[in-house]
CSV table of C-alpha atoms and ligand atoms in Angstrom, one decimal:
chain,number,residue,atom,x,y,z
A,1,MET,CA,-31.8,102.7,-22.3
A,2,LYS,CA,-28.9,100.5,-22.7
A,3,GLN,CA,-29.7,96.9,-22.3
A,4,THR,CA,-27.3,94.7,-19.9
A,5,ILE,CA,-26.7,91.1,-20.4
A,6,LEU,CA,-25.1,88.9,-18.0
A,7,VAL,CA,-22.4,86.3,-19.1
A,8,THR,CA,-21.6,83.2,-17.5
A,9,GLY,CA,-18.1,82.4,-18.0
A,10,GLY,CA,-17.0,85.4,-19.3
A,11,ALA,CA,-13.6,85.0,-18.7
A,12,GLY,CA,-13.5,82.0,-20.6
A,13,TYR,CA,-12.0,81.7,-24.0
A,14,ILE,CA,-15.4,82.4,-25.7
A,15,GLY,CA,-17.1,84.0,-23.0
A,16,SER,CA,-14.1,87.0,-23.1
A,17,HIS,CA,-14.3,87.7,-27.2
A,18,THR,CA,-18.1,87.5,-26.3
A,19,CYS,CA,-17.8,90.4,-23.8
A,20,VAL,CA,-15.9,92.6,-26.2
A,21,GLU,CA,-18.3,91.9,-28.9
A,22,LEU,CA,-21.4,92.8,-26.7
A,23,LEU,CA,-19.6,95.9,-25.4
A,24,ALA,CA,-18.7,97.1,-29.0
A,25,SER,CA,-22.2,96.5,-30.1
A,26,GLY,CA,-23.7,99.0,-27.6
A,27,TYR,CA,-24.8,96.1,-24.2
A,28,ASP,CA,-23.7,96.7,-21.1
A,29,ILE,CA,-22.4,93.3,-19.4
A,30,VAL,CA,-21.8,91.9,-16.1
A,31,VAL,CA,-19.7,89.0,-15.8
A,32,VAL,CA,-20.1,86.3,-13.4
A,33,ASP,CA,-17.1,83.6,-13.6
A,34,ASN,CA,-15.4,80.6,-11.2
A,35,PHE,CA,-12.1,81.3,-12.7
A,36,SER,CA,-11.7,77.3,-12.4
A,37,ASN,CA,-10.3,77.8,-16.3
A,38,SER,CA,-9.6,82.0,-16.5
A,39,LYS,CA,-7.7,84.3,-14.8
A,40,PRO,CA,-9.4,87.8,-13.9
A,41,ALA,CA,-7.0,89.8,-15.5
A,42,VAL,CA,-8.7,88.4,-18.6
A,43,LEU,CA,-11.4,90.9,-17.6
A,44,ASP,CA,-9.2,93.6,-17.2
A,45,ARG,CA,-7.6,93.2,-21.3
A,46,VAL,CA,-11.7,93.4,-22.4
A,47,GLY,CA,-11.9,96.5,-20.4
A,48,GLN,CA,-8.8,97.6,-22.1
A,49,ILE,CA,-9.8,96.4,-25.4
A,50,SER,CA,-13.4,98.0,-24.9
A,51,GLY,CA,-12.5,101.1,-23.2
A,52,GLN,CA,-15.1,100.4,-21.0
A,53,GLU,CA,-15.4,99.5,-17.5
A,54,PHE,CA,-17.9,96.5,-16.1
A,55,PRO,CA,-18.8,94.9,-12.9
A,56,TRP,CA,-18.0,91.2,-12.3
A,57,TYR,CA,-18.2,88.3,-9.6
A,58,GLU,CA,-16.4,85.8,-8.6
A,59,ILE,CA,-19.2,83.2,-8.4
A,60,ASP,CA,-20.0,79.3,-9.7
A,61,VAL,CA,-22.7,79.5,-11.1
A,62,ARG,CA,-24.3,76.4,-9.0
A,63,ASP,CA,-24.1,78.6,-6.1
A,64,ARG,CA,-28.0,79.5,-6.2
A,65,ALA,CA,-27.3,82.3,-3.3
A,66,ALA,CA,-24.7,83.8,-4.9
A,67,LEU,CA,-26.3,84.2,-8.3
A,68,ALA,CA,-29.4,85.7,-6.7
A,69,ARG,CA,-27.1,88.2,-5.6
A,70,VAL,CA,-25.8,89.3,-8.4
A,71,PHE,CA,-29.5,89.5,-9.9
A,72,GLY,CA,-30.7,91.5,-7.3
A,73,LYS,CA,-27.9,94.3,-8.0
A,74,HIS,CA,-28.8,94.2,-11.9
A,75,ARG,CA,-31.8,94.5,-14.0
A,76,PHE,CA,-30.8,92.0,-16.8
A,77,SER,CA,-32.6,92.0,-20.1
A,78,GLY,CA,-30.4,88.5,-20.9
A,79,VAL,CA,-28.1,86.2,-20.2
A,80,LEU,CA,-25.6,84.4,-22.2
A,81,HIS,CA,-24.6,80.8,-20.8
A,82,CYS,CA,-21.0,80.2,-21.8
A,83,ALA,CA,-19.3,78.6,-18.4
A,84,GLY,CA,-19.1,75.2,-18.1
A,85,VAL,CA,-16.6,72.2,-18.5
A,86,LYS,CA,-15.2,71.4,-21.8
A,87,SER,CA,-12.2,68.9,-21.8
A,88,ILE,CA,-13.5,66.0,-23.7
A,89,ALA,CA,-10.9,63.6,-22.1
A,90,GLU,CA,-11.9,64.4,-18.6
A,91,ALA,CA,-15.3,64.4,-19.1
A,92,GLN,CA,-14.5,60.5,-20.1
A,93,ARG,CA,-12.7,60.0,-16.8
A,94,ASP,CA,-15.0,62.0,-14.5
A,95,PRO,CA,-18.3,61.8,-16.0
A,96,LEU,CA,-20.0,62.7,-12.9
A,97,LYS,CA,-18.3,66.1,-12.8
A,98,TYR,CA,-19.7,66.8,-16.2
A,99,TYR,CA,-23.5,66.0,-15.4
A,100,GLN,CA,-23.0,67.6,-12.1
A,101,HIS,CA,-21.4,71.2,-13.3
A,102,ASN,CA,-22.9,71.5,-16.5
A,103,LEU,CA,-26.4,70.2,-15.4
A,104,GLU,CA,-26.5,71.9,-12.4
A,105,ALA,CA,-25.3,75.6,-13.3
A,106,SER,CA,-27.7,75.3,-16.0
A,107,LEU,CA,-30.7,74.1,-13.8
A,108,THR,CA,-29.7,76.6,-11.2
A,109,LEU,CA,-29.3,79.3,-13.7
A,110,LEU,CA,-32.5,78.8,-15.1
A,111,GLU,CA,-34.7,78.3,-12.0
A,112,GLU,CA,-33.4,82.1,-10.7
A,113,MET,CA,-34.3,83.1,-14.5
A,114,ALA,CA,-37.6,81.8,-14.4
A,115,GLU,CA,-38.1,83.2,-10.9
A,116,ARG,CA,-37.4,86.9,-11.9
A,117,GLY,CA,-39.4,86.5,-15.1
A,118,LEU,CA,-35.9,86.9,-17.1
A,119,LYS,CA,-36.8,84.6,-20.3
A,120,ARG,CA,-33.9,85.2,-22.8
A,121,LEU,CA,-30.9,82.1,-23.2
A,122,VAL,CA,-27.9,82.3,-25.5
A,123,PHE,CA,-26.6,79.2,-24.8
A,124,SER,CA,-23.2,77.5,-25.4
A,125,SER,CA,-23.4,74.3,-27.0
A,126,SER,CA,-21.3,72.1,-29.4
A,127,ALA,CA,-21.3,70.5,-32.8
A,128,THR,CA,-19.8,67.8,-30.6
A,129,VAL,CA,-23.8,66.6,-29.6
A,130,TYR,CA,-24.1,65.1,-33.4
A,131,GLY,CA,-21.4,63.1,-32.7
A,132,GLU,CA,-21.2,60.1,-35.8
A,133,CYS,CA,-23.3,61.6,-38.1
A,134,THR,CA,-24.0,59.8,-41.3
A,135,GLN,CA,-24.9,63.2,-43.3
A,136,ILE,CA,-22.3,65.9,-44.1
A,137,PRO,CA,-22.7,69.2,-43.7
A,138,TYR,CA,-24.4,68.8,-40.1
A,139,ARG,CA,-27.9,70.4,-39.9
A,140,GLU,CA,-29.5,71.4,-37.1
A,141,GLU,CA,-32.3,68.5,-37.7
A,142,SER,CA,-29.3,65.8,-38.0
A,143,PRO,CA,-30.1,63.2,-35.4
A,144,LEU,CA,-28.0,63.9,-32.3
A,145,LYS,CA,-25.6,60.8,-31.4
A,146,PRO,CA,-23.0,62.5,-29.1
A,147,ASN,CA,-20.2,60.0,-28.8
A,148,THR,CA,-18.6,61.5,-25.4
A,149,VAL,CA,-19.7,62.1,-22.0
A,150,TYR,CA,-19.1,66.4,-22.8
A,151,GLY,CA,-21.3,66.0,-25.9
A,152,ARG,CA,-24.1,64.0,-23.9
A,153,SER,CA,-23.8,66.7,-21.2
A,154,LYS,CA,-24.4,69.4,-23.8
A,155,MET,CA,-27.4,67.3,-25.4
A,156,VAL,CA,-29.1,67.3,-21.8
A,157,VAL,CA,-28.9,70.7,-21.2
A,158,GLU,CA,-30.2,71.2,-24.8
A,159,ASP,CA,-33.2,68.3,-24.0
A,160,VAL,CA,-34.2,70.6,-20.9
A,161,LEU,CA,-34.5,74.2,-22.9
A,162,HIS,CA,-36.7,72.2,-25.3
A,163,ASP,CA,-38.7,71.4,-22.7
A,164,LEU,CA,-39.1,74.5,-21.0
A,165,ALA,CA,-39.6,76.3,-24.1
A,166,SER,CA,-42.5,73.6,-24.8
A,167,ALA,CA,-44.0,74.1,-21.6
A,168,ASP,CA,-43.8,78.1,-21.4
A,169,GLU,CA,-43.8,79.5,-24.5
A,170,SER,CA,-42.5,82.8,-23.5
A,171,TRP,CA,-39.2,81.8,-23.3
A,172,ARG,CA,-36.6,82.9,-26.2
A,173,ILE,CA,-33.9,80.6,-25.9
A,174,ALA,CA,-31.2,80.4,-29.1
A,175,ILE,CA,-28.9,77.6,-28.8
A,176,LEU,CA,-25.2,77.7,-30.4
A,177,ARG,CA,-23.5,74.7,-31.6
A,178,TYR,CA,-20.2,76.2,-32.2
A,179,PHE,CA,-18.0,74.2,-34.5
A,180,ASN,CA,-14.4,74.5,-33.6
A,181,PRO,CA,-13.2,78.1,-32.2
A,182,VAL,CA,-10.1,79.5,-32.9
A,183,GLY,CA,-7.8,82.7,-33.6
A,184,ALA,CA,-8.0,85.4,-30.8
A,185,HIS,CA,-8.9,89.0,-30.8
A,186,PRO,CA,-6.7,91.2,-33.2
A,187,SER,CA,-5.0,93.2,-30.5
A,188,GLY,CA,-3.2,90.0,-29.1
A,189,LEU,CA,-4.5,91.5,-25.8
A,190,ILE,CA,-6.8,88.2,-25.2
A,191,GLY,CA,-7.1,84.4,-26.3
A,192,GLU,CA,-6.9,81.3,-25.6
A,193,ASP,CA,-5.1,80.0,-22.3
A,194,PRO,CA,-5.4,76.7,-21.8
A,195,ASN,CA,-4.5,75.3,-18.0
A,196,GLY,CA,-1.5,72.5,-18.6
A,197,THR,CA,-1.3,70.8,-22.4
A,198,PRO,CA,-3.6,71.9,-24.7
A,199,ASN,CA,-6.0,69.4,-25.8
A,200,ASN,CA,-6.6,71.2,-28.7
A,201,LEU,CA,-4.7,71.4,-32.0
A,202,MET,CA,-5.0,75.7,-32.5
A,203,PRO,CA,-3.7,75.7,-28.6
A,204,TYR,CA,-1.0,73.1,-29.1
A,205,ILE,CA,0.4,74.5,-32.5
A,206,CYS,CA,0.7,77.7,-30.6
A,207,GLN,CA,2.6,76.5,-28.0
A,208,VAL,CA,5.0,74.6,-30.4
A,209,ALA,CA,5.7,77.7,-32.2
A,210,VAL,CA,6.7,79.3,-29.1
A,211,GLY,CA,9.0,76.5,-28.2
A,212,LYS,CA,6.6,75.3,-24.8
A,213,GLN,CA,5.8,72.0,-26.5
A,214,ALA,CA,8.6,69.9,-28.8
A,215,GLU,CA,6.4,69.1,-31.5
A,216,LEU,CA,2.8,68.7,-32.7
A,217,ALA,CA,1.8,64.8,-32.8
A,218,ILE,CA,-1.0,64.5,-35.2
A,219,PHE,CA,-3.4,62.2,-34.5
A,220,GLY,CA,-4.5,59.4,-37.3
A,221,HIS,CA,-3.7,60.0,-41.1
A,222,ASP,CA,-5.1,57.2,-42.5
A,223,TYR,CA,-9.0,58.6,-42.1
A,224,PRO,CA,-10.6,59.0,-45.5
A,225,THR,CA,-9.7,62.4,-45.7
A,226,PRO,CA,-8.2,64.1,-48.9
A,227,ASP,CA,-4.4,63.6,-46.6
A,228,GLY,CA,-5.8,61.3,-44.5
A,229,THR,CA,-5.5,64.0,-41.5
A,230,GLY,CA,-8.9,64.9,-39.4
A,231,VAL,CA,-11.0,68.1,-41.0
A,232,ARG,CA,-12.9,70.2,-39.1
A,233,ASP,CA,-14.6,73.6,-39.1
A,234,TYR,CA,-12.7,75.9,-37.8
A,235,LEU,CA,-13.9,79.7,-37.6
A,236,HIS,CA,-12.6,82.8,-35.6
A,237,VAL,CA,-13.3,83.4,-32.2
A,238,ALA,CA,-14.4,86.9,-33.3
A,239,ASP,CA,-16.6,85.3,-35.9
A,240,LEU,CA,-18.4,83.4,-33.2
A,241,ALA,CA,-18.2,86.4,-30.7
A,242,GLU,CA,-20.3,88.3,-33.8
A,243,GLY,CA,-22.8,85.4,-33.8
A,244,HIS,CA,-23.9,85.9,-30.1
A,245,VAL,CA,-24.4,89.3,-30.7
A,246,ARG,CA,-26.8,88.6,-33.4
A,247,ALA,CA,-28.9,85.8,-31.8
A,248,LEU,CA,-29.4,87.8,-28.7
A,249,ASP,CA,-30.6,90.7,-30.9
A,250,TYR,CA,-33.1,88.3,-32.5
A,251,LEU,CA,-34.3,86.7,-29.3
A,252,GLY,CA,-35.1,90.9,-28.6
A,253,ARG,CA,-37.8,90.1,-31.4
A,254,GLU,CA,-38.6,86.6,-31.4
A,255,THR,CA,-39.8,84.0,-29.2
A,256,GLY,CA,-39.6,80.2,-28.6
A,257,LEU,CA,-36.4,78.2,-28.7
A,258,VAL,CA,-34.1,77.9,-32.5
A,259,THR,CA,-30.9,76.5,-32.6
A,260,PHE,CA,-28.4,77.7,-34.9
A,261,ASN,CA,-24.8,76.2,-36.5
A,262,LEU,CA,-22.2,78.4,-35.7
A,263,GLY,CA,-19.3,77.6,-38.0
A,264,THR,CA,-17.8,78.9,-41.6
A,265,GLY,CA,-19.3,75.5,-43.7
A,266,ARG,CA,-15.8,74.5,-44.9
A,267,GLY,CA,-13.2,71.9,-43.7
A,268,TYR,CA,-9.4,71.9,-43.3
A,269,SER,CA,-7.3,69.2,-42.6
A,270,VAL,CA,-5.0,69.2,-39.4
A,271,LEU,CA,-2.2,69.6,-42.1
A,272,GLU,CA,-3.8,72.4,-43.8
A,273,VAL,CA,-4.1,74.2,-40.3
A,274,VAL,CA,-0.4,73.4,-39.6
A,275,ARG,CA,0.5,75.1,-43.3
A,276,ALA,CA,-1.5,77.9,-42.7
A,277,PHE,CA,-0.1,78.5,-39.4
A,278,GLU,CA,4.0,78.0,-40.7
A,279,HIS,CA,2.6,80.7,-43.0
A,280,ALA,CA,1.2,83.5,-40.6
A,281,SER,CA,3.7,82.9,-37.9
A,282,GLY,CA,7.0,82.3,-39.8
A,283,ARG,CA,7.7,79.5,-37.6
A,284,ALA,CA,7.8,75.9,-38.6
A,285,ILE,CA,6.1,73.7,-37.0
A,286,PRO,CA,7.5,70.2,-36.3
A,287,PHE,CA,5.2,67.4,-35.9
A,288,ARG,CA,5.5,63.4,-36.1
A,289,TYR,CA,2.4,60.9,-37.1
A,290,ALA,CA,0.6,59.2,-33.8
A,291,PRO,CA,-2.4,56.8,-33.2
A,292,ARG,CA,-6.1,58.4,-33.7
A,293,ARG,CA,-7.4,59.8,-30.7
A,294,SER,CA,-10.3,57.4,-29.3
A,295,GLY,CA,-14.2,59.4,-30.1
A,296,ASP,CA,-12.3,61.2,-33.3
A,297,LEU,CA,-14.4,61.2,-36.5
A,298,ALA,CA,-12.8,61.6,-39.5
A,299,SER,CA,-14.3,64.9,-41.2
A,300,TYR,CA,-16.8,66.8,-40.5
A,301,TYR,CA,-18.4,70.6,-40.6
A,302,ALA,CA,-21.6,73.0,-40.4
A,303,ASP,CA,-24.2,73.5,-42.8
A,304,THR,CA,-24.1,77.2,-41.9
A,305,SER,CA,-27.7,78.4,-44.0
A,306,ARG,CA,-30.1,78.8,-41.1
A,307,ALA,CA,-27.9,81.3,-38.9
A,308,ALA,CA,-27.2,83.0,-42.3
A,309,ASN,CA,-31.0,82.9,-43.3
A,310,THR,CA,-32.2,83.9,-40.2
A,311,LEU,CA,-29.7,85.8,-38.1
A,312,ASP,CA,-27.9,87.3,-41.7
A,313,TRP,CA,-24.4,85.9,-40.0
A,314,ARG,CA,-22.0,84.7,-42.1
A,315,ALA,CA,-18.6,83.3,-40.6
A,316,LYS,CA,-16.3,86.4,-42.8
A,317,ARG,CA,-12.3,85.4,-41.3
A,318,SER,CA,-10.1,83.4,-43.1
A,319,LEU,CA,-8.0,80.4,-41.8
A,320,GLY,CA,-5.0,83.0,-42.7
A,321,GLU,CA,-6.7,85.1,-40.2
A,322,MET,CA,-7.7,83.1,-37.5
A,323,CYS,CA,-3.8,81.9,-37.4
A,324,ALA,CA,-2.3,85.2,-37.4
A,325,ASP,CA,-4.2,86.2,-34.9
A,326,ALA,CA,-3.7,83.1,-32.2
A,327,TRP,CA,-0.4,83.6,-33.3
A,328,ARG,CA,-0.1,87.4,-32.7
A,329,TRP,CA,-2.0,86.3,-28.9
A,330,GLN,CA,0.7,83.7,-28.3
A,331,SER,CA,3.5,85.7,-29.5
A,332,LYS,CA,2.9,88.5,-27.1
A,333,ASN,CA,1.9,86.2,-24.3
A,334,PRO,CA,4.2,83.1,-24.6
A,335,GLY,CA,3.2,82.2,-21.1
A,336,GLY,CA,-0.2,83.1,-21.1
A,337,TYR,CA,-2.2,85.4,-18.7
A,338,ALA,CA,0.4,84.7,-16.0
B,1,UFG,N1,-5.7,67.4,-33.2
B,1,UFG,C1,-4.6,66.8,-33.5
B,1,UFG,N2,-3.2,67.2,-32.6
B,1,UFG,C2,-3.5,67.6,-31.2
B,1,UFG,C3,-5.1,67.9,-31.2
B,1,UFG,C4,-5.8,67.8,-32.2
B,1,UFG,O1,-4.3,66.3,-34.7
B,1,UFG,O2,-2.5,67.6,-30.9
B,1,UFG,C5,-6.5,66.8,-34.0
B,1,UFG,C6,-7.3,65.9,-33.8
B,1,UFG,O3,-7.3,64.5,-33.8
B,1,UFG,C7,-8.8,66.4,-34.4
B,1,UFG,C8,-8.4,68.1,-35.2
B,1,UFG,O4,-7.4,68.0,-34.5
B,1,UFG,O5,-8.9,66.1,-36.4
B,1,UFG,C9,-9.2,69.1,-34.2
B,1,UFG,O6,-9.5,68.7,-32.6
B,1,UFG,P1,-9.2,69.7,-31.7
B,1,UFG,O7,-9.1,68.7,-30.2
B,1,UFG,O8,-8.8,70.9,-31.6
B,1,UFG,O9,-10.8,69.6,-31.8
B,1,UFG,P2,-12.1,68.6,-31.7
B,1,UFG,O10,-12.8,68.7,-33.0
B,1,UFG,O11,-11.6,67.3,-31.0
B,1,UFG,O12,-13.2,68.7,-30.5
B,1,UFG,C10,-13.5,70.4,-30.8
B,1,UFG,C11,-13.6,71.1,-29.1
B,1,UFG,C12,-14.9,70.4,-28.5
B,1,UFG,C13,-16.3,70.3,-29.2
B,1,UFG,C14,-15.8,70.1,-30.5
B,1,UFG,C15,-16.9,70.7,-31.8
B,1,UFG,O13,-12.6,70.4,-28.6
B,1,UFG,O14,-15.0,70.8,-27.3
B,1,UFG,O15,-14.7,71.0,-31.4
B,1,UFG,O16,-17.0,70.7,-32.8
B,1,UFG,F1,-17.1,69.8,-28.8
């Protein structure tokens, strides 16, 4: 019997790539999404890549009655909770929205799961929960001092999950702390399609490459890093998607709560990413140096040993592949899914 997994936010960037990987790994899926930052067309593409159809519902996870109807129609053996709002800048301007959306969605989902006796959950968290940590690489036990509202909204949900797992040992929970997911499915059919001007490096570079943006502003070149630009742990979204499936498999065997960093374990600077993208795309990426972006840290990357030892998961794809796949997606879909 195939297991059916509910994917919240399944039309989003991470969710859609994870849906492809779940289907390829023999799971059935049901997607819920409110399409606030994604489009239903994404799900057609997931179906096209996978050669499989699956049910999806346009609902907001905070709508308990709608969620209950979905739970009433299907028999789930686990949930991947990817739904959430994720702009660091918007969260600083509108903290209530971020606590409201990210907390209430998680609480509503957990209440529904608890009531149904479904206690297997993979939660999308972020390396941003570490904040200004003195020890690099970040380990899962590193202290959490998020320096943004967005980071705190994720940390609070992590706290809720810890309390839940302490109160009831039958929960099976994996918290995944993503570093910097980039790239796209190698088919070029799905990828990252941000609303408006991109906030993040790779989608911005992609839009410069297709002429939608004139030049990249590199935020800061006086950081204490080898070339002065910020260093991050970029990982291919397909590797990240595989990490979700490994975590879900693991929760089929084990109870309790466990947290995993998902990254490559090595950092690249903004300039290294620009050069790698130019090489992969054959396009020049004009840039200028701009002041540091508020809240940015100089350099961080993951200690990935726990995911390697416990899940037998390692990010395999290189920075060159991340850039080539991001470019394939952007050049085939210059206007995104529109
Ligand atoms: N950068 C630029 N110019 C841009 C955009 C980014 O120079 O136009 C630089 C940033 O200053 C930083 C690096 O590129 O040094 C990466 O920036 P991103 O915005 O792509 O990513 P962040 O590391 O700031 O944040 C990302 C996600 C967060 C997540 C975090 C976890 O956006 O949601 O990774 O590590 F929490």
